[in-house]
Short mmCIF file of C-alpha atoms in Angstrom, two decimals:
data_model
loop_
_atom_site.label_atom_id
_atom_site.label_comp_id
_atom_site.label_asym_id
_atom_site.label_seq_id
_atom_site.Cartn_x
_atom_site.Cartn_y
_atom_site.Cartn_z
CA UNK L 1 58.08 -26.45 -53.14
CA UNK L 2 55.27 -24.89 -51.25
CA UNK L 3 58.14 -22.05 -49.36
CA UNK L 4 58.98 -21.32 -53.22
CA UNK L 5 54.73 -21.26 -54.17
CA UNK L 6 54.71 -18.53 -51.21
CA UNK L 7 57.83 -16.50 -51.83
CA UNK L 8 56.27 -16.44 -55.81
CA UNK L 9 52.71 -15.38 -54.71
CA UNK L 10 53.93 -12.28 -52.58
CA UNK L 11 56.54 -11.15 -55.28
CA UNK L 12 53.18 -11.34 -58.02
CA UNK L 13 51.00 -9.33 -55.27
CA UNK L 14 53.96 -6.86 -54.35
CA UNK L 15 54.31 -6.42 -58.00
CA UNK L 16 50.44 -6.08 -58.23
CA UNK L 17 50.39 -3.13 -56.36
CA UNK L 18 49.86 -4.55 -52.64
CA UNK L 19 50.63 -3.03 -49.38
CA UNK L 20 50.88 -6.42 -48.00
CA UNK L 21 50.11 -9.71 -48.70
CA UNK L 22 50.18 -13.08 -47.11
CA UNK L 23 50.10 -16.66 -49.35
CA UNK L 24 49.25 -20.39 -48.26
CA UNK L 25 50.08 -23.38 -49.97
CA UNK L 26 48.68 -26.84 -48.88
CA UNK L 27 49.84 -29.75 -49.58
CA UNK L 28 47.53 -32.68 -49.20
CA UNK L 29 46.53 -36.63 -49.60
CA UNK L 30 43.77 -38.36 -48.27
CA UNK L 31 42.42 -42.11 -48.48
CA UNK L 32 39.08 -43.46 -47.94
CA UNK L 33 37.72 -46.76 -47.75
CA UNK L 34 33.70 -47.85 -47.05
CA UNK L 35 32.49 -51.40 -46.66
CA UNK L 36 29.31 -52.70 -46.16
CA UNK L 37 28.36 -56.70 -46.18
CA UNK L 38 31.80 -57.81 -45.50
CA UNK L 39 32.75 -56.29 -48.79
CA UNK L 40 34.25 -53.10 -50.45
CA UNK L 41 31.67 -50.49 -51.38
CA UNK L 42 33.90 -47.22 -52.38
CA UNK L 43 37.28 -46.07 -52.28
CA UNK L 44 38.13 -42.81 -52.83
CA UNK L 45 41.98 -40.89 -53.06
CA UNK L 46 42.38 -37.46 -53.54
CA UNK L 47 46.00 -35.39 -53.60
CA UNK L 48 47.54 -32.01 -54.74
CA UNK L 49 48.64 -29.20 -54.01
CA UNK L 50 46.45 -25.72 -53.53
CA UNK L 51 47.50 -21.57 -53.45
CA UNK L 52 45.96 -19.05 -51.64
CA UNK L 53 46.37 -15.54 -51.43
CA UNK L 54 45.28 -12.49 -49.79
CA UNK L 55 46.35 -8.90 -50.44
CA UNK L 56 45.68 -5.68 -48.93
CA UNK L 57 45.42 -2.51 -50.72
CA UNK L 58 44.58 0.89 -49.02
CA UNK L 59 42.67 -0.55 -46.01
CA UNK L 60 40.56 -3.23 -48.37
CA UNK L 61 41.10 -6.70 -48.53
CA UNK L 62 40.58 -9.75 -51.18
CA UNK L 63 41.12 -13.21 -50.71
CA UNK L 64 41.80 -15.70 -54.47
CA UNK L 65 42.96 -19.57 -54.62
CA UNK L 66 43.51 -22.16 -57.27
CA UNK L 67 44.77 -25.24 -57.73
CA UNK L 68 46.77 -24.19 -60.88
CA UNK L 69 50.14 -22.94 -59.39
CA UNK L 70 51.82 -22.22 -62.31
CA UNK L 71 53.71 -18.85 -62.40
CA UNK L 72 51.16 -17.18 -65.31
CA UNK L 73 48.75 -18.31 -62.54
CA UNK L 74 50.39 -17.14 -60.42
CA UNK L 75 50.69 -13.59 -61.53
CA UNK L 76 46.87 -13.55 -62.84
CA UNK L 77 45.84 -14.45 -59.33
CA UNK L 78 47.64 -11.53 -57.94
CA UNK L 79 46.26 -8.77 -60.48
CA UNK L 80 42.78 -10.13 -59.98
CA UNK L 81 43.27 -9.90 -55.87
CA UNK L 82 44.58 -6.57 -56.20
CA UNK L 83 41.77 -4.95 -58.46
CA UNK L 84 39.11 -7.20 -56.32
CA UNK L 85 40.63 -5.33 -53.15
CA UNK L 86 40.41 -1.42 -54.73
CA UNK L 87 36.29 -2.19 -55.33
CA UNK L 88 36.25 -3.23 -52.15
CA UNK L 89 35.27 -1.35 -48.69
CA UNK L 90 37.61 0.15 -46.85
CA UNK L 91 37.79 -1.23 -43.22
CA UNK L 92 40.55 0.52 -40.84
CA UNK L 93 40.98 -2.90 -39.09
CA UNK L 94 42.82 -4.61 -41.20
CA UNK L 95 46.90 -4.78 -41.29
CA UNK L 96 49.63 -7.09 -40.99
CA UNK L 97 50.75 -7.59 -37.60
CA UNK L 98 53.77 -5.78 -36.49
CA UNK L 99 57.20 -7.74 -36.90
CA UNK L 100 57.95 -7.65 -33.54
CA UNK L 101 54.74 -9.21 -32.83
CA UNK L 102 55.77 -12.54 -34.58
CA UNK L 103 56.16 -15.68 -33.37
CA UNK L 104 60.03 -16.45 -32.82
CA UNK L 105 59.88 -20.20 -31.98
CA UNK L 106 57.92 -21.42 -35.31
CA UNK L 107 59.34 -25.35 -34.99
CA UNK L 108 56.04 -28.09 -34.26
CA UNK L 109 58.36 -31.07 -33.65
CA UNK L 110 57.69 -31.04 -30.36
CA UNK L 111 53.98 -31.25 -31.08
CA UNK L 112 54.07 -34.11 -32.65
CA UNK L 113 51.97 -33.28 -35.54
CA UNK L 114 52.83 -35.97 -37.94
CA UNK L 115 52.77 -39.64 -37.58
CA UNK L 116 56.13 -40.88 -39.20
CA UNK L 117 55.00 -44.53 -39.35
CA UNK L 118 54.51 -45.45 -43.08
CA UNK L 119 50.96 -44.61 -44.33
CA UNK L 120 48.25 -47.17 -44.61
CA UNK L 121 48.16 -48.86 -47.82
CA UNK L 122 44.47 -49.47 -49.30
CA UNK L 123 44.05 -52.76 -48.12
CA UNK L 124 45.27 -52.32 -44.29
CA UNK L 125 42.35 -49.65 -44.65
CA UNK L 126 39.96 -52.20 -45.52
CA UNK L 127 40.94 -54.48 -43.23
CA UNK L 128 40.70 -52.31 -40.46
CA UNK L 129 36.85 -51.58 -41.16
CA UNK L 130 36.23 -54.57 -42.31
CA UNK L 131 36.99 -55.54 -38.53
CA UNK L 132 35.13 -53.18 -36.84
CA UNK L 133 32.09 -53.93 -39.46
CA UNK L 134 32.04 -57.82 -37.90
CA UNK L 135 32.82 -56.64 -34.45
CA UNK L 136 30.07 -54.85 -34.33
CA UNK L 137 27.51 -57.76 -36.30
CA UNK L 138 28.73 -60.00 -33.26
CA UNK L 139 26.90 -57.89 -31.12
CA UNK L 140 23.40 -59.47 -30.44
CA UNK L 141 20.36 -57.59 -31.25
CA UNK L 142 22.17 -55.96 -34.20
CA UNK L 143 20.39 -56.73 -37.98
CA UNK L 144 22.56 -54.42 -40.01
CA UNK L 145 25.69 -52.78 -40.25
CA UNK L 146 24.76 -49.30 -42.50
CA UNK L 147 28.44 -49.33 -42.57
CA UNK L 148 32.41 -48.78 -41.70
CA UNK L 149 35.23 -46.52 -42.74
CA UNK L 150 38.87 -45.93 -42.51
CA UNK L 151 40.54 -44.02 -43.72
CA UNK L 152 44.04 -41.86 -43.66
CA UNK L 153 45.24 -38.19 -44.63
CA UNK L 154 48.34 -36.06 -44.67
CA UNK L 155 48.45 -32.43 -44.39
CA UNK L 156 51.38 -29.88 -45.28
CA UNK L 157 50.97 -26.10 -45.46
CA UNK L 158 53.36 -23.47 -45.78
CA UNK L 159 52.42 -19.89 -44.81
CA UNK L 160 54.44 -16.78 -45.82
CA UNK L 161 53.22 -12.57 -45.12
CA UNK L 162 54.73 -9.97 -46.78
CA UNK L 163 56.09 -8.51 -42.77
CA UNK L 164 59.11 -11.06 -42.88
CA UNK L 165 56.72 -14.25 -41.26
CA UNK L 166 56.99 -17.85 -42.92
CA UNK L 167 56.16 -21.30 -41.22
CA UNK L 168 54.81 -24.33 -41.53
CA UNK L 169 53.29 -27.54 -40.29
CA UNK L 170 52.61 -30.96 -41.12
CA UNK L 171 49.70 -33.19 -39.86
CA UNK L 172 48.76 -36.76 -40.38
CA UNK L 173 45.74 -38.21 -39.48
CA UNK L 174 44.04 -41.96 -38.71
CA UNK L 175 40.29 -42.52 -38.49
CA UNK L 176 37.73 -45.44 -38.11
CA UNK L 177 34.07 -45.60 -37.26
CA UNK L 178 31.11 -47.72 -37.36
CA UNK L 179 27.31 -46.95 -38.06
CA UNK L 180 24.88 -50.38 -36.46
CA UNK L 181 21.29 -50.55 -36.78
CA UNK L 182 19.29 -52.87 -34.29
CA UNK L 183 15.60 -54.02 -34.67
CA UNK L 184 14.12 -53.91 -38.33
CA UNK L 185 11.10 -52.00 -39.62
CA UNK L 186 9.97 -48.99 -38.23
CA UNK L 187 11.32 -50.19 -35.26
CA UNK L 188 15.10 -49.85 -36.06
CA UNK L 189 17.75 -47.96 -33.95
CA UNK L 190 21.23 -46.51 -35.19
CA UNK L 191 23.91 -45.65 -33.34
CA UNK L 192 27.83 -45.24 -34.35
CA UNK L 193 31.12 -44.97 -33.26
CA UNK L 194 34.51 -43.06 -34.36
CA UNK L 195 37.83 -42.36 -33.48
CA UNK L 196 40.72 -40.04 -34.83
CA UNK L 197 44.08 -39.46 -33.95
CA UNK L 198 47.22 -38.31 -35.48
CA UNK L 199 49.35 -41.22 -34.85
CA UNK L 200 48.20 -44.73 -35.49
CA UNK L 201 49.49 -46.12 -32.27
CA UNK L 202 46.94 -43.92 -30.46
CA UNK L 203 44.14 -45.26 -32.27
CA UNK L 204 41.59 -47.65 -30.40
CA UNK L 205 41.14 -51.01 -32.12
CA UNK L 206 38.78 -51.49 -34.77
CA UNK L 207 36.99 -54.36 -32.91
CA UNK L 208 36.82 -52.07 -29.98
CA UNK L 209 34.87 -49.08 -32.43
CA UNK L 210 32.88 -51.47 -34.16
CA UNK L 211 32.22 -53.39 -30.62
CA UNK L 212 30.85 -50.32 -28.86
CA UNK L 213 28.79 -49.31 -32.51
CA UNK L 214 27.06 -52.75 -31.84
CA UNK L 215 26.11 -52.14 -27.85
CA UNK L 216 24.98 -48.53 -28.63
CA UNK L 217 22.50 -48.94 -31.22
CA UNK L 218 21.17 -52.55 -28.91
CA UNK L 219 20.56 -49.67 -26.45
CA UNK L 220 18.70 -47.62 -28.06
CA UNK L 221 16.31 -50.51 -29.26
CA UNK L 222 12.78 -50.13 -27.86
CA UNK L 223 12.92 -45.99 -27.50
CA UNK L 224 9.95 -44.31 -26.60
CA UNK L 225 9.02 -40.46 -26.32
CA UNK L 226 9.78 -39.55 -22.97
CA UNK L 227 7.16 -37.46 -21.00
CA UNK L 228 6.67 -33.50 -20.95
CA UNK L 229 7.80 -31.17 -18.26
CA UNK L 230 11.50 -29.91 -16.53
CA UNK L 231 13.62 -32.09 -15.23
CA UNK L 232 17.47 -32.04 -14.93
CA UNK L 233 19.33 -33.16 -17.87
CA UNK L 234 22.67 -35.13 -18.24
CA UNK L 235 24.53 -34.64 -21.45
CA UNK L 236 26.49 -37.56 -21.92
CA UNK L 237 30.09 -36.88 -22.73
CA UNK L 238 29.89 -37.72 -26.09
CA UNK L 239 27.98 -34.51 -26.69
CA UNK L 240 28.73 -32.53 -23.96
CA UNK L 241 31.43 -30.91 -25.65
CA UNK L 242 28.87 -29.31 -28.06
CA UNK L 243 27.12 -27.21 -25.01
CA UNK L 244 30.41 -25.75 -24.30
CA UNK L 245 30.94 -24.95 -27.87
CA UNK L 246 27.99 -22.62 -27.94
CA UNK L 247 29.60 -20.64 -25.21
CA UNK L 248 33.15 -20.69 -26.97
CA UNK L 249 31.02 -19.65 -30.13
CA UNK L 250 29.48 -16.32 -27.77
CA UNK L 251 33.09 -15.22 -26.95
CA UNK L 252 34.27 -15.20 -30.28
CA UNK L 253 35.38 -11.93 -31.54
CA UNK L 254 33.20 -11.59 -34.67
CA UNK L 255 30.50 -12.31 -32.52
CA UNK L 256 31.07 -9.65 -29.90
CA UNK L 257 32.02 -7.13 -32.74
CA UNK L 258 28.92 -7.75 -34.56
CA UNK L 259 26.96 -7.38 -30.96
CA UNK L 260 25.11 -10.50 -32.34
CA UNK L 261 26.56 -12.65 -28.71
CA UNK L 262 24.72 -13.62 -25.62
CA UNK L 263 27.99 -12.72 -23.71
CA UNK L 264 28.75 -9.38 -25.51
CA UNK L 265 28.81 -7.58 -21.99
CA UNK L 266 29.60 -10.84 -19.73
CA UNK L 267 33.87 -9.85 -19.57
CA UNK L 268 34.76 -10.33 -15.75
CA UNK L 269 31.48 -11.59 -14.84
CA UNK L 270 30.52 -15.24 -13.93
CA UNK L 271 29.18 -17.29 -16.98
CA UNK L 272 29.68 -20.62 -15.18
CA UNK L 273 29.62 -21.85 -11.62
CA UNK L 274 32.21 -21.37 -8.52
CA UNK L 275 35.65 -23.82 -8.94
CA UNK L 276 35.27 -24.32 -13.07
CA UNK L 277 37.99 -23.19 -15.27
CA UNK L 278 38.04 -23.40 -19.38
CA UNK L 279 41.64 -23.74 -20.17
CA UNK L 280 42.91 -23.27 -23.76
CA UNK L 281 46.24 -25.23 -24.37
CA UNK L 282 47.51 -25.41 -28.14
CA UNK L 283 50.83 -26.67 -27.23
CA UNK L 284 49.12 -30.05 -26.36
CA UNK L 285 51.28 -32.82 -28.19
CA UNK L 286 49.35 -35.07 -30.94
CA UNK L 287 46.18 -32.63 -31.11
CA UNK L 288 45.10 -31.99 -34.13
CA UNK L 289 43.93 -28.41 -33.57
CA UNK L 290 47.70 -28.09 -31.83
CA UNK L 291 49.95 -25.04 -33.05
CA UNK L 292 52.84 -22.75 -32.20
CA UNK L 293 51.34 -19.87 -34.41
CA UNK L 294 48.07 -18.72 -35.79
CA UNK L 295 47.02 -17.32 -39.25
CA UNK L 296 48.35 -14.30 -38.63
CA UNK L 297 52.26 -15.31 -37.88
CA UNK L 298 51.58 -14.46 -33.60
CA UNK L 299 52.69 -17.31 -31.09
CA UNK L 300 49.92 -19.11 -29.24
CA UNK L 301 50.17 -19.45 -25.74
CA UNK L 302 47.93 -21.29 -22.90
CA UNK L 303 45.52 -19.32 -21.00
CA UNK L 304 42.11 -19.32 -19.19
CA UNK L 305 39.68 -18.38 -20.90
CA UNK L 306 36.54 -18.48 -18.09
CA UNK L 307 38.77 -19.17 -14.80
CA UNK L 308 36.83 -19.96 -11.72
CA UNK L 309 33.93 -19.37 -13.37
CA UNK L 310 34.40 -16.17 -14.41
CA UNK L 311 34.56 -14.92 -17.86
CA UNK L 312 38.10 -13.93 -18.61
CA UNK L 313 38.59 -13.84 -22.47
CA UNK L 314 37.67 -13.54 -26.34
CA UNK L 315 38.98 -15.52 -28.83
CA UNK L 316 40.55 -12.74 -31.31
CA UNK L 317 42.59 -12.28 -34.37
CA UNK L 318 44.31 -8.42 -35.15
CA UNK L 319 41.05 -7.13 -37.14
CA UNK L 320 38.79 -7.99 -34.79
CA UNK L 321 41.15 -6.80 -31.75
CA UNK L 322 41.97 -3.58 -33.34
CA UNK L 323 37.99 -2.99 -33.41
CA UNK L 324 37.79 -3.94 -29.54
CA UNK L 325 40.88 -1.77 -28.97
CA UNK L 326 42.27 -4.99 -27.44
CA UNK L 327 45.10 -7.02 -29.03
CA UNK L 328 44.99 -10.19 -30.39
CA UNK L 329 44.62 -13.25 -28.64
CA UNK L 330 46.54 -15.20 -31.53
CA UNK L 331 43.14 -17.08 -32.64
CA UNK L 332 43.45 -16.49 -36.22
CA UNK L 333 42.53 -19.19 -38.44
CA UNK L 334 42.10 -19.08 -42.12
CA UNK L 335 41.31 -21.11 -45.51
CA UNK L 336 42.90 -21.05 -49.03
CA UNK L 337 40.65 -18.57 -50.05
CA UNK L 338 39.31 -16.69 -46.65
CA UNK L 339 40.50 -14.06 -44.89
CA UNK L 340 41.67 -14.51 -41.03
CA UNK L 341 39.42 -14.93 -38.24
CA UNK L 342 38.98 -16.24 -34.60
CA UNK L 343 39.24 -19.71 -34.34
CA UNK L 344 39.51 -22.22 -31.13
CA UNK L 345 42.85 -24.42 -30.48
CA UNK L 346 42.63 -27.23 -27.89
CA UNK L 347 39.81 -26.54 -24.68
CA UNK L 348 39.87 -28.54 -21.54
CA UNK L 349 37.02 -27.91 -18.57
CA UNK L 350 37.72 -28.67 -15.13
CA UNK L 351 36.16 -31.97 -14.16
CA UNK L 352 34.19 -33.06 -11.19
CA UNK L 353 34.46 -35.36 -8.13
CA UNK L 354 31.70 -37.41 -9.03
CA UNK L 355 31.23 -40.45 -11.94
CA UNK L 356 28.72 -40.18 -14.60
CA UNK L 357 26.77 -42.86 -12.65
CA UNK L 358 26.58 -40.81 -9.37
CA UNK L 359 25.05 -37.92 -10.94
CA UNK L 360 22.72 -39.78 -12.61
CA UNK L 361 21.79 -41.33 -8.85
CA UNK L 362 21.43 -37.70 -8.00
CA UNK L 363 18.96 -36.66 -10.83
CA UNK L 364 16.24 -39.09 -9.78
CA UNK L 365 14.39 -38.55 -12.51
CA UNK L 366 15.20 -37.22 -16.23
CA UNK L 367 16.96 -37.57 -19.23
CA UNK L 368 20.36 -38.67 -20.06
CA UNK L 369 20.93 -37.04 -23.83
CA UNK L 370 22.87 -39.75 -25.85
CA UNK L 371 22.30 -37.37 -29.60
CA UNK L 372 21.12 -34.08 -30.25
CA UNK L 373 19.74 -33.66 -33.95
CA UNK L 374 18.65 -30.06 -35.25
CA UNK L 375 19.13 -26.80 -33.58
CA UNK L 376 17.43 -23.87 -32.99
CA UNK L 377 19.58 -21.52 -30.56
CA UNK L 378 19.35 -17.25 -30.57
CA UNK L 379 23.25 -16.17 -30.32
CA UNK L 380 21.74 -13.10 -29.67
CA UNK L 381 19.29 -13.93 -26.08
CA UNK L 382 21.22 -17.59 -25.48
CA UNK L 383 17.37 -19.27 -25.28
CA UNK L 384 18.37 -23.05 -26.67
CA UNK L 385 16.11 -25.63 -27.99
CA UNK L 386 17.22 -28.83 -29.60
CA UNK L 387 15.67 -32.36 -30.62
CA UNK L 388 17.21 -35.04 -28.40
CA UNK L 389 17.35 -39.06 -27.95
CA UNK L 390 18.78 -40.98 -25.32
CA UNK L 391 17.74 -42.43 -22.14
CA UNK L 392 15.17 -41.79 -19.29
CA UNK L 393 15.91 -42.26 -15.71
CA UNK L 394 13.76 -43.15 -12.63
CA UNK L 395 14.84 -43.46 -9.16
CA UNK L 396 18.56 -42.66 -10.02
CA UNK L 397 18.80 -45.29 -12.69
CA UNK L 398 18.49 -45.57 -15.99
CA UNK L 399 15.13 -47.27 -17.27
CA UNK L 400 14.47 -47.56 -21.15
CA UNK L 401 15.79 -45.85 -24.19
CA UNK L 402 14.05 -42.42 -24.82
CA UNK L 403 13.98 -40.74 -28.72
CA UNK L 404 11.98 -37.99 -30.46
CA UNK L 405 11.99 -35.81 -27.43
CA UNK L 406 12.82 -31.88 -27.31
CA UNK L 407 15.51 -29.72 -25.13
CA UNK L 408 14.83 -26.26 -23.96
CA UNK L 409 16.60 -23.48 -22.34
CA UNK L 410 18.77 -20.96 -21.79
CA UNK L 411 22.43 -20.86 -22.22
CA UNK L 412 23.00 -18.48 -20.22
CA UNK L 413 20.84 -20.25 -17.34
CA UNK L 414 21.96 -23.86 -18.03
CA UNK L 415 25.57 -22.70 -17.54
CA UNK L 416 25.21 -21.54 -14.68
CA UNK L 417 23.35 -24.88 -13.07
CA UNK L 418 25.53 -27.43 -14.64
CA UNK L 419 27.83 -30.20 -12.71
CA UNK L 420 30.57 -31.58 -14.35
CA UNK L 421 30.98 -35.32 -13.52
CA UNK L 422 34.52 -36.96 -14.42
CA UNK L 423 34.35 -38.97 -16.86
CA UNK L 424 36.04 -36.14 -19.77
CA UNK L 425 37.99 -38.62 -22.25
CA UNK L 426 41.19 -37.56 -23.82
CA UNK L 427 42.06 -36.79 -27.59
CA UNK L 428 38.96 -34.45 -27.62
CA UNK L 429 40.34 -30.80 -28.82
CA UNK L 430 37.18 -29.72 -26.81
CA UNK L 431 37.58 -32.15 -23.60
CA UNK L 432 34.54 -31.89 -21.27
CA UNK L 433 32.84 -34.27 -18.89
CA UNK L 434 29.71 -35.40 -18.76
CA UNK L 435 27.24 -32.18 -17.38
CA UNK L 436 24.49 -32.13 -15.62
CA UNK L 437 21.84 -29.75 -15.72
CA UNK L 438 19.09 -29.10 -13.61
CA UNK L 439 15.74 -27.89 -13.98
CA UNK L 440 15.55 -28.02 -18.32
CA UNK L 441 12.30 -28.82 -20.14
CA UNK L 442 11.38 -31.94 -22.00
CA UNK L 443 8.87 -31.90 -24.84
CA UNK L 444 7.89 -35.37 -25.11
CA UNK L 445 4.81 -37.51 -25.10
#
């Protein structure tokens, strides 16, 4: 049905008056339970199937989706695309990709996408975080359990371009997670835990999520503000991932089109220390950002994109390629009703020698950042400043929870002084150690 939903949307746009066009349809389910108390609190299913289309007309562009599919619909959409695109501006960028650009090998068994296991009913959902719910209440120092969830989803979608492309995948997806609260009054710490995975059998156990919920917010109990100055900075692994993300967010195209990056001019130069390597893999089996094409039809392929510590490329789609007179890096990703633009498949950072308990032996004294809450970061300059919680150290070891505290630096700096310990977990689609940083200032007490 959704190959048909395409093949009907670019017949409507060709008939339109487009020069090209290119239609999604998504199929989609999804299941959520929430308990609280021992007892069910919501549950929530949602299904159906969704059309999107974008045509191009003259060098301009529109983007329309619906949930109606019908053919009237169908045709409507397509009119109203095409007269959206002839008010719009023209932009020389934009265009198909070539046929012989394509992807030729367009099958995803391989990469394990889809759990075929039958799905979850309702109640194996609540059972599941009703379990991690009383795992976590058996940890001691814990008052409250703000809650648990479980839940399931499957994902079809079925894209088709007016160039001769068409493929498809089909993604399933388990998840779980906690939220405990230790202490009471204003004295009361949360913490959570959460998994996701595609297949069920790769799932952690819901005691073992609801377990580690429990011992992470009996951590935290007792936090004070740490005190004010620099001092090197360890961001656990649980967040480290997010530090890398702002520099995967300064090489991506529309940022170094716009000029609005902190790496605009960084190509071939080093943007992170001697031996590290950022390797993009989307062919990794039973990730969920895992494909054998992008948006735009092209076959992904691994590659490097800072290697050795040296910065060796964007993440770009054909419009924003064309614009750097480079080609595309086959990063397109795209909504039901957006157009195509760089996106980020699976990233894994070379790891260190050393455990996440010898580097903090090596800091002496700072902070180990557990959560980072709010953000204020220029993409522009790179200078980074975030409020932080997690856990002071003294004389190599960690001493007492630490909370209401501020980061601050720059990206471009910090990058350059982290160590990567080797502790990086898998079934991350960004997989990155623990990283320490030296020489960062605290605003605390």
């Amino acid at each position: 049905m959704l190959k048909s939903l395409t093949h009907a949307m670019l017949q409507a746009a060709r008939d339109a008056g487009a020069d090209e066009a290119e239609a999604l349809a998504l199929r989609a389910s999804a299941t959520g339970i929430d308990v609280r108390g021992g007892r069910l609190e919501h549950a929530e299913r949602a299904e159906g199937i969704e059309i999107g289309l974008r045509v191009l007309v003259g060098g301009r562009q529109a983007n329309v989706s619906g949930a109606d599919h019908s053919p009237e619909t169908i045709q409507n959409m397509a009119r109203r695309a095409v007269a959206m695109a002839r008010s719009a501006p023209v932009d020389d960028s934009l265009g198909l990709a070539d046929p012989d650009q394509l992807a030729r090998n367009r099958d995803s068994a391989a990469l394990e996408l889809f759990d075929p296991s039958p799905e979850p009913s309702p109640k194996a959902l609540e059972d599941r975080a009703l379990a991690a719910e009383a795992a976590a209440l058996s940890v001691q120092g814990i008052s409250t359990v703000e809650g648990a969830s479980a839940s399931y989803s499957e994902r079809e979608s079925w894209l088709a371009l007016s160039n001769g492309f068409e493929g498809g995948h089909r993604r399933s997806q388990h998840g779980l997670s906690c939220t405990a609260i230790s202490g009471t009054g204003l004295r009361m710490e949360r913490d959570h835990a959460g998994e996701g995975r595609i297949w069920a059998s790769d799932m952690p156990s819901a005691e073992e999520i609801g377990l580690l919920a429990g011992e992470r917010a009996v951590a935290r109990s007792g936090a004070v503000k740490p005190p004010t100055g620099s001092f090197p900075i360890l961001y656990d692994e649980r967040i480290s991932s997010g530090l890398i993300g702002h520099l995967l967010a300064a090489v991506n195209g529309s940022a170094i089109v716009r000029g609005s990056s902190w790496l605009r001019d960084a190509m071939d130069m080093q943007v992170l220390p001697d031996g590290i390597t950022l390797h993009e893999n989307p062919h990794l089996p039973r990730m969920s950002a895992s494909r054998m094409f992008d948006a735009e039809g092209l076959a992904t392929a691994p590659r490097d994109i800072v290697a050795d510590g040296i910065l060796r490329g964007w993440f770009l789609d054909l419009s924003t390629g064309r614009k750097l007179g480079l080609d595309s890096t086959a990063s397109a990703v795209r909504g039901l009703g957006s157009s195509p633009s760089p996106g980020v498949s699976n990233i894994v950072m070379t790891e260190g020698t050393h455990s996440r308990d010898d580097l903090i032996a090596q800091m002496g004294r700072g902070l180990v950042v557990t959560s980072l809450l709010g953000s204020s970061i220029n993409p522009t300059t790179g200078d980074y400043s975030r409020g932080a919680s997690g856990f002071w150290v003294e004389g190599g070891k960690i001493s007492h929870p630490v909370n209401e505290c501020t980061i601050a630096g720059n990206l471009r700096e910090m990058l350059m002084r982290l160590t990567p310990a080797n502790d990086a977990r898998d079934w991350r689609n960004i997989r990155v150690p623990s990283l320490l940083i030296e020489g960062m200032t605290v605003a605390g007490a």
